[in-house]
Amino acid sequence: MELGNIFRHLLVHNEAFVKSRDATKFFAYAKHQTPYITLVTCSDSRVQGEILGMDIFNKVFIIRNAGNQVAINRGSIEYSILVLGTPLMLVLGHTNCGAVKFATHACVTRSKEIVAMTKSFYSDLLRADHSVITPEIKAEMLPLMIPIERGIPHLSKLGDESRELAYLGQVNVDYQIEKALKYYGDRVKANKLTIIGGVYDFVGAYSKELGRILITNINGVTDVKGLQESARSIIKRIPNTDESSEGFKLVARLIEEKVIRI
Ligand SMILES: [Zn+2]
């Protein structure tokens, strides 16, 4: 889009937002914020707070960087967890992540063994123009090579490129949660914090339902049986849970469908 129009949108669309919003909504949180989710996600423009499907104002404290990394934004994360006291931290990766692709490219070009395992998308990565990558971009993305190297040996059985990239994103989320548990594990043990990992799927790598957030890690648990058990036990913490109600049955079905891994 041309710059003049982008700037016009900035002025006009914010004014539409101002007119659409009841002013009393702002009064409710004018002095303090009281979020209950710390969201660590990727800066990718295809991933936005709206995917949570709720009004996220004053509810979600969002930390974003390339590749949803924990170690590079600890100050902001700790403000949300320790100062604001959010009980849930969601580390959310996504399908077709450019940062994951970048780190994969870095691994592939560094290792002849990996090139020897070449599948189509590796050769595409090798052809990509990486000359515009500055030292600053590299410094922020290269830590992602650690999880990507862990994931690469498992790719051959996955079938297609979108599932391979989704899998690498999933392994990255596991790695970021490992880091978070190292820093905030005491808080998890004390039941003050639950760390959930997920992958936002807009390409259909996990299921045909585009736009789903799949839950792939809960407090470091990554086997599907253990994950689904953890998910059920979290739901059962809701006071007065009626397991025969329609609402509970829906959640039980969604756990079966969405608390899964590649
Ligand atoms: Zn991304």
Short mmCIF file of C-alpha atoms and ligand atoms in Angstrom, two decimals:
data_model
loop_
_atom_site.label_atom_id
_atom_site.label_comp_id
_atom_site.label_asym_id
_atom_site.label_seq_id
_atom_site.Cartn_x
_atom_site.Cartn_y
_atom_site.Cartn_z
CA MET A 1 0.00 0.00 0.00
CA GLU A 2 1.16 3.51 -0.81
CA LEU A 3 2.38 5.62 2.15
CA GLY A 4 -0.24 8.38 1.88
CA ASN A 5 -3.02 5.83 2.16
CA ILE A 6 -1.36 4.01 5.03
CA PHE A 7 -1.13 7.29 6.95
CA ARG A 8 -4.71 8.24 6.06
CA HIS A 9 -5.87 4.88 7.43
CA LEU A 10 -3.99 5.54 10.64
CA LEU A 11 -5.89 8.79 11.18
CA VAL A 12 -9.30 7.69 9.97
CA HIS A 13 -9.46 4.17 11.42
CA ASN A 14 -8.40 5.23 14.89
CA GLU A 15 -11.13 7.88 14.82
CA ALA A 16 -13.64 5.18 13.89
CA PHE A 17 -12.40 3.14 16.84
CA VAL A 18 -12.83 6.16 19.16
CA LYS A 19 -16.41 6.66 17.97
CA SER A 20 -17.25 2.98 18.26
CA ARG A 21 -16.07 2.53 21.81
CA ASP A 22 -18.09 3.45 24.86
CA ALA A 23 -15.93 5.89 26.89
CA THR A 24 -16.79 4.18 30.17
CA LYS A 25 -14.79 1.16 28.96
CA PHE A 26 -11.65 3.28 29.18
CA PHE A 27 -12.52 4.55 32.68
CA ALA A 28 -12.53 0.96 33.96
CA TYR A 29 -8.80 0.56 33.44
CA ALA A 30 -7.56 4.15 33.16
CA LYS A 31 -5.39 3.95 36.29
CA HIS A 32 -4.35 0.30 36.49
CA GLN A 33 -4.07 -2.66 34.20
CA THR A 34 -5.16 -6.08 35.43
CA PRO A 35 -4.26 -8.61 32.70
CA TYR A 36 -4.45 -12.33 33.39
CA ILE A 37 -2.51 -13.71 30.42
CA THR A 38 1.14 -13.08 29.55
CA LEU A 39 1.31 -13.76 25.84
CA VAL A 40 4.74 -14.31 24.27
CA THR A 41 4.23 -14.56 20.54
CA CYS A 42 5.85 -13.83 17.19
CA SER A 43 5.83 -10.35 15.63
CA ASP A 44 4.46 -11.84 12.40
CA SER A 45 1.64 -9.66 11.05
CA ARG A 46 -0.58 -12.70 10.47
CA VAL A 47 -0.65 -13.40 14.21
CA GLN A 48 -2.80 -10.95 16.20
CA GLY A 49 -4.51 -10.84 19.59
CA GLU A 50 -7.91 -11.27 17.88
CA ILE A 51 -7.17 -14.98 17.37
CA LEU A 52 -7.95 -15.50 21.06
CA GLY A 53 -11.53 -14.73 20.11
CA MET A 54 -12.19 -12.32 22.97
CA ASP A 55 -11.98 -8.64 23.81
CA ILE A 56 -8.33 -8.60 24.89
CA PHE A 57 -8.20 -5.07 26.35
CA ASN A 58 -6.74 -5.13 29.87
CA LYS A 59 -6.64 -8.95 29.76
CA VAL A 60 -3.59 -9.87 27.71
CA PHE A 61 -0.08 -8.47 28.27
CA ILE A 62 1.65 -9.06 24.95
CA ILE A 63 5.37 -9.52 24.35
CA ARG A 64 6.28 -9.95 20.71
CA ASN A 65 9.52 -10.64 18.90
CA ALA A 66 10.67 -12.68 15.93
CA GLY A 67 10.21 -16.35 16.83
CA ASN A 68 8.35 -15.88 20.17
CA GLN A 69 11.52 -16.03 22.22
CA VAL A 70 11.61 -15.87 26.03
CA ALA A 71 15.26 -15.06 26.82
CA ILE A 72 15.47 -11.83 24.80
CA ASN A 73 12.54 -10.06 26.52
CA ARG A 74 12.84 -11.17 30.13
CA GLY A 75 12.23 -7.67 31.52
CA SER A 76 8.82 -7.32 29.91
CA ILE A 77 7.89 -10.93 30.71
CA GLU A 78 8.85 -10.53 34.36
CA TYR A 79 6.91 -7.29 34.64
CA SER A 80 3.82 -9.17 33.53
CA ILE A 81 4.38 -12.33 35.59
CA LEU A 82 5.93 -10.96 38.76
CA VAL A 83 4.66 -7.36 39.03
CA LEU A 84 1.22 -7.75 37.46
CA GLY A 85 0.92 -11.35 38.69
CA THR A 86 -0.65 -12.97 35.61
CA PRO A 87 -1.41 -16.64 36.40
CA LEU A 88 -1.05 -17.90 32.81
CA MET A 89 1.83 -17.50 30.39
CA LEU A 90 1.11 -18.54 26.81
CA VAL A 91 4.09 -19.06 24.51
CA LEU A 92 2.53 -19.07 21.07
CA GLY A 93 4.31 -19.99 17.87
CA HIS A 94 2.67 -20.23 14.48
CA THR A 95 2.78 -22.09 11.19
CA ASN A 96 4.99 -20.88 8.35
CA CYS A 97 7.10 -18.72 10.72
CA GLY A 98 9.77 -16.64 8.96
CA ALA A 99 12.07 -16.72 12.00
CA VAL A 100 11.87 -20.52 12.09
CA LYS A 101 12.63 -20.57 8.35
CA PHE A 102 15.58 -18.25 8.87
CA ALA A 103 17.05 -20.44 11.61
CA THR A 104 16.45 -23.53 9.48
CA HIS A 105 18.33 -21.88 6.62
CA ALA A 106 21.20 -21.06 9.01
CA CYS A 107 21.33 -24.70 10.19
CA VAL A 108 21.15 -26.09 6.67
CA THR A 109 23.91 -23.89 5.25
CA ARG A 110 26.14 -24.68 8.24
CA SER A 111 25.80 -28.42 8.08
CA LYS A 112 26.51 -30.58 5.05
CA GLU A 113 24.85 -33.53 6.78
CA ILE A 114 21.55 -31.64 6.89
CA VAL A 115 21.87 -30.58 3.26
CA ALA A 116 22.34 -34.27 2.43
CA MET A 117 18.89 -34.91 3.96
CA THR A 118 17.55 -32.29 1.56
CA LYS A 119 13.88 -32.03 0.81
CA SER A 120 12.31 -29.44 -1.47
CA PHE A 121 11.94 -26.63 1.02
CA TYR A 122 15.58 -26.70 2.06
CA SER A 123 16.62 -25.95 -1.49
CA ASP A 124 14.06 -23.11 -1.59
CA LEU A 125 15.59 -21.74 1.59
CA LEU A 126 19.05 -21.90 0.08
CA ARG A 127 17.85 -19.87 -2.89
CA ALA A 128 16.25 -17.16 -0.72
CA ASP A 129 17.87 -13.71 -0.68
CA HIS A 130 19.58 -13.42 2.69
CA SER A 131 21.81 -10.48 1.68
CA VAL A 132 19.48 -7.97 3.40
CA ILE A 133 19.89 -9.65 6.77
CA THR A 134 21.73 -7.23 9.08
CA PRO A 135 23.91 -8.29 12.06
CA GLU A 136 21.09 -7.13 14.37
CA ILE A 137 18.55 -9.42 12.70
CA LYS A 138 21.03 -12.30 12.89
CA ALA A 139 21.78 -11.71 16.55
CA GLU A 140 18.08 -11.91 17.42
CA MET A 141 17.27 -14.95 15.31
CA LEU A 142 20.32 -17.17 15.58
CA PRO A 143 19.42 -18.46 19.10
CA LEU A 144 16.55 -20.23 17.30
CA MET A 145 19.10 -22.55 15.70
CA ILE A 146 19.28 -24.49 18.99
CA PRO A 147 15.70 -25.80 18.89
CA ILE A 148 15.69 -26.10 15.09
CA GLU A 149 18.74 -28.38 15.19
CA ARG A 150 16.87 -30.58 17.64
CA GLY A 151 13.87 -30.79 15.34
CA ILE A 152 15.53 -31.34 11.96
CA PRO A 153 16.39 -35.07 12.44
CA HIS A 154 12.68 -35.84 12.99
CA LEU A 155 11.39 -34.16 9.82
CA SER A 156 11.70 -37.00 7.34
CA LYS A 157 8.58 -38.82 8.54
CA LEU A 158 6.23 -35.81 8.48
CA GLY A 159 5.19 -35.78 4.87
CA ASP A 160 4.85 -32.22 3.65
CA GLU A 161 6.51 -28.84 4.03
CA SER A 162 3.75 -27.12 6.01
CA ARG A 163 3.82 -29.91 8.62
CA GLU A 164 7.61 -29.80 8.74
CA LEU A 165 7.68 -26.06 9.41
CA ALA A 166 4.84 -26.38 11.94
CA TYR A 167 6.79 -29.15 13.69
CA LEU A 168 9.91 -26.97 13.89
CA GLY A 169 7.77 -24.15 15.33
CA GLN A 170 6.37 -26.61 17.87
CA VAL A 171 9.90 -27.70 18.89
CA ASN A 172 10.83 -24.03 19.26
CA VAL A 173 7.87 -23.48 21.61
CA ASP A 174 9.08 -26.47 23.70
CA TYR A 175 12.52 -24.91 23.88
CA GLN A 176 11.14 -21.50 24.91
CA ILE A 177 9.10 -23.20 27.65
CA GLU A 178 12.22 -25.02 28.85
CA LYS A 179 13.80 -21.57 29.26
CA ALA A 180 10.71 -20.17 30.99
CA LEU A 181 10.69 -23.12 33.42
CA LYS A 182 14.33 -22.47 34.19
CA TYR A 183 13.53 -18.87 35.10
CA TYR A 184 10.03 -19.23 36.59
CA GLY A 185 9.78 -22.92 37.51
CA ASP A 186 9.52 -22.08 41.24
CA ARG A 187 6.40 -20.08 40.53
CA VAL A 188 4.96 -22.99 38.55
CA LYS A 189 5.68 -25.40 41.43
CA ALA A 190 3.99 -23.00 43.86
CA ASN A 191 0.87 -23.04 41.62
CA LYS A 192 1.15 -19.32 40.96
CA LEU A 193 1.88 -19.71 37.27
CA THR A 194 0.92 -22.14 34.51
CA ILE A 195 2.97 -22.07 31.31
CA ILE A 196 1.15 -23.20 28.19
CA GLY A 197 2.70 -23.63 24.76
CA GLY A 198 0.77 -23.51 21.54
CA VAL A 199 0.96 -23.20 17.78
CA TYR A 200 -1.44 -20.99 15.81
CA ASP A 201 -2.21 -22.86 12.60
CA PHE A 202 -3.38 -20.83 9.59
CA VAL A 203 -2.24 -23.31 6.96
CA GLY A 204 -3.95 -26.51 8.11
CA ALA A 205 -0.81 -28.32 9.30
CA TYR A 206 -2.63 -29.87 12.30
CA SER A 207 -6.21 -30.07 11.08
CA LYS A 208 -8.49 -28.72 8.38
CA GLU A 209 -9.79 -26.05 10.78
CA LEU A 210 -7.77 -22.97 9.81
CA GLY A 211 -7.11 -20.49 12.61
CA ARG A 212 -6.95 -22.98 15.46
CA ILE A 213 -4.57 -22.58 18.37
CA LEU A 214 -3.24 -26.06 19.16
CA ILE A 215 -2.02 -26.65 22.71
CA THR A 216 1.30 -28.52 22.46
CA ASN A 217 2.91 -28.06 25.87
CA ILE A 218 1.69 -27.54 29.43
CA ASN A 219 4.35 -26.78 32.06
CA GLY A 220 6.88 -28.78 30.04
CA VAL A 221 4.62 -31.82 29.53
CA THR A 222 4.77 -32.79 25.84
CA ASP A 223 3.41 -36.35 25.50
CA VAL A 224 -0.15 -36.15 24.18
CA LYS A 225 -1.68 -38.36 26.89
CA GLY A 226 -0.06 -36.36 29.69
CA LEU A 227 -0.90 -33.09 27.92
CA GLN A 228 -4.61 -33.95 27.63
CA GLU A 229 -4.67 -35.07 31.27
CA SER A 230 -3.08 -31.77 32.32
CA ALA A 231 -5.62 -29.88 30.21
CA ARG A 232 -8.53 -31.75 31.85
CA SER A 233 -7.18 -31.17 35.34
CA ILE A 234 -6.91 -27.42 34.64
CA ILE A 235 -10.53 -27.34 33.46
CA LYS A 236 -11.65 -29.21 36.57
CA ARG A 237 -10.30 -26.36 38.68
CA ILE A 238 -13.29 -24.27 37.57
CA PRO A 239 -15.51 -24.05 40.69
CA ASN A 240 -18.72 -26.14 40.60
CA THR A 241 -17.75 -27.98 37.41
CA ASP A 242 -20.71 -30.03 36.18
CA GLU A 243 -19.19 -32.81 34.07
CA SER A 244 -22.57 -33.75 32.60
CA SER A 245 -23.26 -30.23 31.27
CA GLU A 246 -23.13 -29.41 27.54
CA GLY A 247 -20.44 -26.79 28.19
CA PHE A 248 -18.17 -29.36 29.83
CA LYS A 249 -18.75 -31.88 27.05
CA LEU A 250 -17.76 -29.25 24.48
CA VAL A 251 -14.53 -28.48 26.32
CA ALA A 252 -13.78 -32.23 26.63
CA ARG A 253 -14.20 -32.61 22.86
CA LEU A 254 -12.04 -29.55 22.15
CA ILE A 255 -9.28 -30.99 24.37
CA GLU A 256 -9.32 -34.17 22.24
CA GLU A 257 -9.12 -32.12 19.02
CA LYS A 258 -6.85 -29.25 20.02
CA VAL A 259 -4.49 -30.51 22.69
CA ILE A 260 -2.38 -32.46 20.20
CA ARG A 261 1.05 -32.47 18.65
CA ILE A 262 2.65 -33.23 15.32
ZN ZN B 1 6.95 -16.03 13.21
#
